Coordinates of C-alpha atoms in Angstrom, one line a residue:
M1 CA -21.4 29.3 55.7
L2 CA -22.5 25.8 56.7
R3 CA -25.4 27.3 58.7
Y4 CA -26.7 29.2 55.6
L5 CA -26.4 26.1 53.5
T6 CA -28.4 24.0 56.0
L7 CA -31.2 26.6 56.1
F8 CA -31.3 26.7 52.3
L9 CA -31.6 22.9 52.0
A10 CA -34.4 22.9 54.7
L11 CA -36.3 25.6 52.8
V12 CA -36.0 23.5 49.6
L13 CA -37.4 20.5 51.5
L14 CA -40.4 22.5 52.8
I15 CA -41.3 23.9 49.3
A16 CA -40.9 20.6 47.4
P17 CA -40.6 17.5 49.6
P18 CA -38.1 15.1 48.0
S19 CA -38.6 11.4 47.4
Y20 CA -37.2 8.9 49.7
G21 CA -34.0 8.4 47.7
A22 CA -33.4 12.2 47.4
E23 CA -33.9 12.6 51.1
E24 CA -31.3 10.0 51.9
T25 CA -28.9 11.7 49.5
L26 CA -29.4 15.1 51.2
L27 CA -28.9 13.6 54.6
N28 CA -25.6 12.0 53.4
L29 CA -24.4 15.4 52.3
L30 CA -25.3 17.0 55.6
T31 CA -23.9 14.2 57.8
G32 CA -20.9 13.3 55.7
E33 CA -21.7 9.6 55.8
K34 CA -21.4 7.5 52.6
E35 CA -24.5 5.5 52.2
A36 CA -26.3 4.4 49.1
T37 CA -29.5 2.5 48.7
I38 CA -29.3 0.1 45.8
E39 CA -32.5 -1.4 44.4
V40 CA -32.4 -4.9 42.9
D41 CA -33.9 -5.1 39.4
N42 CA -35.8 -7.9 37.8
K43 CA -37.0 -9.4 41.1
S44 CA -40.6 -9.5 42.4
I45 CA -41.2 -8.2 45.9
A46 CA -43.1 -10.8 48.0
T47 CA -46.0 -9.7 50.2
D48 CA -45.5 -12.3 52.8
T49 CA -41.9 -11.7 53.9
T50 CA -41.3 -13.2 57.3
L51 CA -38.6 -12.9 59.9
Q52 CA -37.4 -16.4 59.0
D53 CA -36.8 -15.3 55.4
D54 CA -34.7 -12.3 56.6
Q55 CA -32.7 -14.7 58.9
K56 CA -32.1 -17.1 55.9
I57 CA -30.8 -14.2 53.8
Q58 CA -28.6 -12.9 56.6
K59 CA -27.2 -16.3 57.3
R60 CA -26.5 -17.0 53.6
L61 CA -24.6 -13.7 53.2
N62 CA -22.6 -14.2 56.4
T63 CA -21.6 -17.6 55.3
L64 CA -20.7 -16.4 51.8
Y65 CA -18.6 -13.4 53.0
A66 CA -16.8 -15.5 55.5
E67 CA -15.3 -17.6 52.6
I68 CA -14.2 -14.6 50.6
N69 CA -10.8 -13.0 51.3
G70 CA -11.3 -9.3 52.3
L71 CA -15.0 -9.6 53.0
E72 CA -14.9 -11.8 56.1
N73 CA -15.4 -8.9 58.5
L74 CA -18.6 -7.5 57.0
K75 CA -21.7 -7.0 59.1
V76 CA -25.0 -7.9 57.5
Q77 CA -28.5 -6.9 58.7
V78 CA -31.7 -7.9 56.9
R79 CA -35.1 -6.4 57.5
N80 CA -38.1 -6.9 55.2
G81 CA -35.8 -8.0 52.4
V82 CA -33.6 -4.9 52.7
V83 CA -29.9 -5.8 53.3
T84 CA -27.7 -3.3 55.1
L85 CA -24.0 -3.8 54.6
Q86 CA -21.5 -2.3 57.1
G87 CA -17.8 -2.6 57.6
E88 CA -14.4 -1.4 56.5
L89 CA -12.9 -2.8 53.3
N90 CA -9.5 -2.4 51.7
S91 CA -10.6 -1.2 48.2
N92 CA -13.5 -0.1 46.1
N93 CA -13.3 -3.4 44.2
D94 CA -14.1 -5.3 47.4
S95 CA -17.1 -3.0 48.0
E96 CA -18.5 -3.7 44.6
R97 CA -18.0 -7.4 45.0
A98 CA -19.9 -7.4 48.3
V99 CA -22.9 -5.5 46.7
R100 CA -22.8 -7.8 43.7
F101 CA -23.0 -11.0 45.8
A102 CA -25.9 -9.5 47.9
R103 CA -27.8 -8.8 44.7
Q104 CA -27.7 -12.4 43.6
V105 CA -29.3 -13.8 46.8
S106 CA -33.0 -14.7 46.4
G107 CA -35.4 -12.5 48.3
V108 CA -33.2 -9.4 48.5
V109 CA -35.3 -6.3 47.7
A110 CA -32.8 -3.5 48.1
I111 CA -29.3 -3.0 49.6
N112 CA -28.1 -0.2 51.9
N113 CA -24.4 0.2 51.2
R114 CA -22.8 1.6 54.3
L115 CA -19.4 0.2 53.5
T116 CA -16.3 2.4 53.9
V117 CA -12.8 2.0 52.3
N118 CA -9.7 2.1 54.5
R119 CA -7.5 4.8 52.9
T120 CA -4.7 4.9 55.4
I121 CA -1.2 5.0 54.0
E122 CA -0.1 2.0 56.1
R123 CA -2.9 -0.1 54.9
R124 CA -2.3 0.9 51.3
L125 CA 1.4 0.1 51.5
N126 CA 0.7 -3.3 53.1
T127 CA -1.9 -4.1 50.3
T128 CA 0.5 -3.0 47.6
W129 CA 3.3 -5.0 49.0
E130 CA 1.2 -8.1 49.2
R131 CA 0.1 -7.7 45.6
L132 CA 3.7 -7.2 44.5
R133 CA 4.8 -10.3 46.3
S134 CA 2.0 -12.3 44.8
M135 CA 2.9 -11.0 41.3
V136 CA 6.6 -11.8 41.7
K137 CA 5.7 -15.2 43.1
D138 CA 3.4 -15.9 40.1
T139 CA 5.9 -14.7 37.6
I140 CA 8.7 -16.9 39.0
G141 CA 6.4 -19.8 39.0
N142 CA 5.4 -19.2 35.4
I143 CA 9.0 -18.8 34.1
P144 CA 9.1 -22.4 32.7
I145 CA 5.8 -21.8 30.9
F146 CA 7.1 -18.5 29.5
L147 CA 10.2 -20.2 28.2
L148 CA 8.2 -23.0 26.6
A149 CA 5.9 -20.5 24.9
L150 CA 9.0 -18.5 23.7
V151 CA 10.6 -21.6 22.3
V152 CA 7.4 -22.6 20.5
F153 CA 7.0 -19.2 19.0
G154 CA 10.7 -19.1 17.9
A155 CA 10.3 -22.5 16.2
F156 CA 7.3 -21.3 14.2
W157 CA 9.2 -18.1 13.3
W158 CA 12.1 -20.1 12.0
L159 CA 9.8 -22.4 10.1
G160 CA 8.0 -19.5 8.5
S161 CA 11.3 -17.9 7.4
L162 CA 12.4 -21.3 6.0
L163 CA 9.2 -21.7 4.0
S164 CA 9.3 -18.2 2.6
R165 CA 12.6 -18.9 0.9
Q166 CA 11.3 -21.8 -1.1
H167 CA 11.1 -19.8 -4.3
K168 CA 11.5 -22.8 -6.6
L169 CA 8.4 -24.4 -5.1
Y170 CA 6.3 -21.3 -5.5
R171 CA 7.5 -20.8 -9.0
T172 CA 5.6 -24.0 -9.9
F173 CA 2.4 -22.1 -9.1
S174 CA 3.4 -18.9 -10.9
N175 CA 6.1 -18.0 -13.3
N176 CA 6.1 -14.5 -12.0
Y177 CA 8.9 -14.0 -9.6
F178 CA 7.1 -11.2 -7.7
I179 CA 3.9 -13.3 -7.2
A180 CA 6.0 -16.3 -6.1
S181 CA 7.8 -14.1 -3.6
L182 CA 4.4 -12.7 -2.4
I183 CA 3.1 -16.3 -1.8
G184 CA 6.2 -17.0 0.3
Q185 CA 5.6 -13.9 2.4
I186 CA 1.9 -14.7 3.0
I187 CA 2.9 -18.3 4.1
N188 CA 5.5 -16.8 6.4
L189 CA 2.9 -14.5 8.0
L190 CA 0.4 -17.3 8.4
V191 CA 2.9 -19.6 10.1
V192 CA 4.0 -16.8 12.5
L193 CA 0.4 -16.1 13.4
I194 CA -0.2 -19.7 14.1
G195 CA 2.9 -19.8 16.3
L196 CA 1.7 -16.7 18.2
F197 CA -1.7 -18.4 18.8
V198 CA -0.1 -21.6 20.1
A199 CA 2.2 -19.6 22.4
L200 CA -0.7 -17.6 23.9
T201 CA -2.6 -20.8 24.4
I202 CA 0.3 -22.2 26.4
L203 CA 0.2 -19.0 28.5
D204 CA -3.5 -19.3 28.8
A205 CA -3.9 -15.9 27.3
T206 CA -6.0 -16.5 24.2
E207 CA -8.3 -13.6 25.1
L208 CA -5.3 -11.4 24.4
I209 CA -5.6 -12.3 20.7
K210 CA -8.9 -10.4 20.5
T211 CA -7.2 -7.3 22.0
I212 CA -4.2 -7.6 19.7
L213 CA -6.4 -8.0 16.6
G214 CA -8.6 -5.0 17.6
A215 CA -5.5 -2.8 18.2
A216 CA -3.9 -4.1 15.0
S217 CA -7.0 -3.2 12.9
I218 CA -7.1 0.3 14.3
V219 CA -3.3 0.8 13.8
G220 CA -3.5 -0.8 10.3
L221 CA -6.3 1.6 9.3
A222 CA -4.4 4.6 10.5
I223 CA -1.2 3.4 8.7
G224 CA -3.2 2.7 5.6
F225 CA -4.4 6.3 5.4
A226 CA -0.9 7.6 6.1
V227 CA 0.8 5.5 3.4
R228 CA -2.0 5.3 1.0
D229 CA 0.2 6.2 -2.0
T230 CA 2.8 3.5 -1.1
V231 CA 0.1 0.9 -0.7
E232 CA -1.5 1.9 -4.0
N233 CA 1.9 1.7 -5.7
Y234 CA 2.5 -1.8 -4.2
I235 CA -0.9 -3.1 -5.4
A236 CA -0.2 -1.6 -8.8
S237 CA 3.1 -3.4 -8.9
I238 CA 1.4 -6.7 -8.4
L239 CA -1.2 -6.1 -11.1
L240 CA 1.5 -4.8 -13.6
S241 CA 3.6 -7.9 -12.9
L242 CA 0.5 -10.0 -13.7
R243 CA -0.5 -8.1 -16.8
N244 CA 3.1 -7.8 -18.1
P245 CA 2.3 -4.9 -20.5
F246 CA 6.0 -4.4 -21.3
N247 CA 9.4 -6.1 -20.8
V248 CA 13.0 -5.0 -20.1
N249 CA 14.4 -2.9 -23.0
D250 CA 11.0 -2.4 -24.6
L251 CA 10.5 1.1 -26.1
V252 CA 7.4 2.5 -24.5
K253 CA 5.5 5.8 -24.1
I254 CA 3.8 6.4 -20.7
E255 CA 2.0 9.7 -20.2
N256 CA 4.2 11.7 -22.6
Q257 CA 7.3 10.1 -21.2
E258 CA 9.2 7.9 -23.8
G259 CA 12.1 5.6 -23.2
R260 CA 13.3 2.0 -22.9
V261 CA 12.2 0.0 -19.8
A262 CA 15.1 -0.5 -17.4
R263 CA 13.2 -2.3 -14.6
L264 CA 9.9 -2.5 -12.6
N265 CA 10.2 -2.6 -8.9
S266 CA 7.6 -2.5 -6.1
R267 CA 7.3 1.3 -6.2
A268 CA 8.0 2.6 -9.7
T269 CA 8.8 1.9 -13.3
I270 CA 12.3 3.1 -14.5
L271 CA 12.7 4.3 -18.1
I272 CA 15.9 5.4 -19.9
S273 CA 15.2 8.1 -22.5
A274 CA 17.0 8.5 -25.8
E275 CA 19.0 11.2 -24.1
G276 CA 20.2 8.8 -21.4
N277 CA 18.1 10.3 -18.7
H278 CA 16.4 8.0 -16.0
I279 CA 12.7 8.6 -15.8
R280 CA 10.9 7.3 -12.7
I281 CA 7.1 6.9 -12.9
P282 CA 5.1 5.7 -9.9
N283 CA 3.4 2.3 -10.6
S284 CA 0.0 3.7 -9.7
T285 CA 0.4 6.2 -12.5
V286 CA 1.7 3.5 -14.9
F287 CA -1.3 1.2 -14.2
K288 CA -3.8 3.9 -14.9
A289 CA -2.0 5.5 -17.9
V290 CA -2.3 4.8 -21.6
I291 CA 0.8 2.8 -22.5
T292 CA 2.2 2.7 -26.0
N293 CA 4.6 -0.2 -26.5
Y294 CA 6.6 0.3 -29.7
S295 CA 8.6 -3.0 -29.2
R296 CA 5.8 -5.5 -28.7
N297 CA 5.3 -5.8 -32.4
P298 CA 8.7 -6.3 -34.1
Q299 CA 7.3 -4.7 -37.3
R300 CA 7.1 -0.9 -37.1
R301 CA 6.1 1.7 -39.7
F302 CA 7.6 5.1 -40.2
T303 CA 6.3 8.0 -42.2
I304 CA 8.2 10.6 -44.5
L305 CA 6.4 13.7 -45.9
L306 CA 7.6 14.9 -49.3
A307 CA 6.4 18.1 -51.0
I308 CA 6.7 18.5 -54.8
H309 CA 5.6 21.3 -57.2
E310 CA 2.3 20.7 -59.0
C311 CA 4.1 21.1 -62.3
H312 CA 5.8 17.8 -61.9
D313 CA 4.3 14.5 -63.0
V314 CA 3.0 13.2 -59.6
L315 CA 2.5 9.7 -60.8
A316 CA 6.0 9.4 -62.2
I317 CA 7.5 10.7 -58.9
Q318 CA 5.4 8.2 -56.9
S319 CA 6.6 5.4 -59.1
L320 CA 10.2 6.6 -58.9
V321 CA 10.1 6.8 -55.0
L322 CA 8.4 3.5 -54.7
T323 CA 11.0 1.8 -56.9
T324 CA 13.7 3.3 -54.7
L325 CA 12.0 1.9 -51.5
K326 CA 11.8 -1.6 -53.0
T327 CA 15.5 -1.6 -53.7
M328 CA 16.4 -0.9 -50.1
P329 CA 17.4 -4.2 -48.3
N330 CA 16.6 -2.9 -44.8
L331 CA 12.9 -2.3 -45.6
L332 CA 10.3 -5.0 -45.3
T333 CA 8.6 -6.2 -48.5
E334 CA 5.6 -7.3 -46.4
P335 CA 3.8 -5.1 -45.5
K336 CA 4.6 -3.3 -48.7
P337 CA 5.9 0.3 -48.8
E338 CA 3.5 2.9 -50.1
V339 CA 3.7 6.4 -51.6
L340 CA 0.3 8.2 -51.2
I341 CA -0.9 11.7 -52.0
Q342 CA -1.8 13.3 -48.7
S343 CA -2.9 16.8 -49.8
W344 CA -2.8 19.4 -52.6
D345 CA -2.6 23.0 -51.6
N346 CA -1.0 26.3 -52.8
G347 CA 0.5 24.7 -55.8
L348 CA 2.2 22.0 -53.7
V349 CA 1.5 18.2 -53.7
Q350 CA 2.2 16.6 -50.4
L351 CA 3.3 12.9 -50.7
Q352 CA 3.2 10.5 -47.7
I353 CA 5.8 7.8 -47.8
L354 CA 5.1 4.7 -45.6
A355 CA 7.6 2.0 -45.0
W356 CA 8.0 -0.9 -42.5
V357 CA 11.1 -2.0 -40.6
D358 CA 12.0 -5.1 -38.6
Q359 CA 13.0 -3.6 -35.2
T360 CA 14.8 -6.7 -34.0
A361 CA 17.3 -6.4 -36.9
Y362 CA 17.4 -2.6 -37.7
S363 CA 17.3 0.7 -36.0
L364 CA 14.2 2.6 -37.1
N365 CA 15.7 6.0 -36.9
R366 CA 18.8 5.0 -38.9
V367 CA 16.7 3.2 -41.5
R368 CA 14.5 6.3 -41.8
S369 CA 17.6 8.5 -42.2
E370 CA 19.0 6.2 -44.9
T371 CA 15.6 6.2 -46.7
L372 CA 15.6 9.9 -46.8
R373 CA 19.1 10.0 -48.2
S374 CA 18.2 7.5 -50.9
I375 CA 15.1 9.3 -52.0
K376 CA 16.9 12.6 -52.2
A377 CA 19.7 11.1 -54.3
T378 CA 17.1 9.6 -56.7
L379 CA 15.3 13.0 -57.0
D380 CA 18.6 14.8 -57.6
Q381 CA 19.5 12.3 -60.2
H382 CA 16.3 13.1 -62.1
Q383 CA 16.7 16.8 -61.5
I384 CA 13.6 17.0 -59.4
G385 CA 14.3 19.8 -56.9
S386 CA 12.5 21.4 -54.0
P387 CA 9.5 23.6 -54.9
T388 CA 10.8 26.4 -52.7
T389 CA 12.8 29.1 -54.5
T390 CA 15.9 30.2 -52.7
Y391 CA 17.9 33.3 -53.7
D392 CA 21.6 33.5 -53.0
I393 CA 22.7 37.1 -53.0
R394 CA 26.5 37.7 -53.0
M395 CA 28.6 40.8 -53.5
V396 CA 31.1 40.0 -56.3
K397 CA 34.5 41.6 -56.1
D398 CA 36.5 39.7 -58.6
E399 CA 36.4 36.5 -60.7
A400 CA 37.7 34.4 -57.8
D401 CA 34.6 35.2 -55.8
T402 CA 32.4 34.0 -58.7
A403 CA 33.7 30.4 -58.5
K404 CA 31.1 27.9 -57.7
P405 CA 31.4 26.1 -54.3
K406 CA 32.6 22.6 -54.4
H407 CA 30.0 20.0 -53.4
L408 CA 31.2 17.1 -51.2
T409 CA 30.6 13.5 -52.3
P410 CA 30.8 10.3 -50.2
E411 CA 34.1 9.6 -51.8
D412 CA 35.6 12.8 -50.2
L413 CA 34.7 11.5 -46.7
P414 CA 37.0 9.2 -44.7
L415 CA 36.2 5.5 -45.3
A416 CA 35.4 4.9 -41.6
N417 CA 32.9 7.7 -41.3
H418 CA 31.3 6.7 -44.6
S419 CA 30.6 3.1 -43.4
E420 CA 29.2 4.3 -40.1
L421 CA 26.6 6.5 -41.9
Y422 CA 25.3 3.4 -43.7
D423 CA 25.1 1.2 -40.6
T424 CA 21.4 0.7 -39.7
S425 CA 21.7 -2.3 -37.4
A426 CA 19.6 -2.4 -34.2
H427 CA 22.6 -2.8 -31.9
N428 CA 23.5 0.9 -32.4
D429 CA 20.6 2.0 -30.1
A430 CA 22.4 3.9 -27.3
A431 CA 19.5 3.6 -24.8
K432 CA 19.2 -0.1 -25.4
A433 CA 22.9 -0.5 -24.8
Q434 CA 22.6 1.5 -21.6
V435 CA 19.8 -0.7 -20.2
I436 CA 21.9 -3.8 -20.8
E437 CA 25.0 -2.2 -19.2
E438 CA 23.1 -1.1 -16.1
R439 CA 21.3 -4.4 -15.6
D440 CA 22.1 -5.9 -12.1
P441 CA 20.8 -9.4 -11.4
A442 CA 20.7 -8.7 -7.6
E443 CA 18.5 -5.6 -8.1
E444 CA 14.7 -6.0 -7.7
N445 CA 12.9 -6.4 -11.1
L446 CA 9.4 -7.7 -11.3
L447 CA 9.4 -8.1 -15.0
N448 CA 9.6 -11.7 -16.2
P449 CA 10.4 -12.3 -19.9
H450 CA 8.9 -15.8 -19.7
A451 CA 5.5 -14.7 -18.3
P452 CA 2.5 -14.4 -20.6
K453 CA 2.2 -11.0 -22.3
E454 CA -0.8 -8.8 -22.1
L455 CA -2.8 -8.7 -25.3

């Protein structure tokens, strides 16, 4: 097989004679020798090279290699500026060093690298053992420096933790508890990074910082994509705590979810609905959503629709209902209550009754219920009934069945129940009471009642 390969290569050389470099490569393949001709770039080739110049180059390289550990046994030959290196080295690294030093000598045109690497097991074991001994010796010698760097880094770590807990100091810059805590965390991180830089400077390893920063940027980018939603919620928490669009126990509506605000943490906003259910909305959704805050303005209006038959005197009924509204003590006189005509259709006149309540003193739902009851009592007193006709069909058996049903009056009810029906105070809001009951001072809450409110 080798004979056929040799004939094929000879035929190729006859058909297309290779260049000088290609010829040497083929010869190396055939003979099994490892030889490479390395040209030296960016140097001019002199036309008057003499034997004395070659001797100077050879003498300079021999002197240089004799001073370098591992290169002292190299043989150097120089002819017309071409350096031939021969010898056996312990590693490829030593071979590269020898070629690199030869390149740097003035007057060298090219380098014939005929160096070989000793790959015997005994030599490799001896080299490895010597390196391990050197590493252990260096490590033992550097133990005091390692301990000093560790102590310095630990001191900066302790100092950063101490500064991060100075919440009173940071509250002077911001009334927001979350922002003050964030300032403490940033200062802690800066102090720890300074301590790491000082420790690496003591170890004479400042170049390691570039590697750490590069790796940290790549890892941080990957983690950022993986936890994008979490990061988005955290940033939204910061912005919401700065904007302060609502406070604890405010009645709000966020994306069709209505309830009282229980707390705002670094991930979500917790609402308690009127049914007592806990509603958790991610802060990124809250920040981008349309928020209706029913509690920001203490004055709130409610609407009641009343249909009457067109045969009635509409103006008289408007005046009658408005007089009833003005006599109710739990309705505000300013803004004034109103009774407006909303529509007239199919023989019915639709009245719109508007009234205002102070939410800090009264419950809107209870006041609205009491208003409806008062309006109905007034209309019944003046015999103004519903425009809808209702037929009550009964099968009469005897005179006992024709007796009219007895209507209940408030006096027929127990006194306690009667008083509860007329209670319209704000403290009867069950959701508000549940928020107060579940409040835990140790639990994270980014809402600050003393922070400026968003307008």
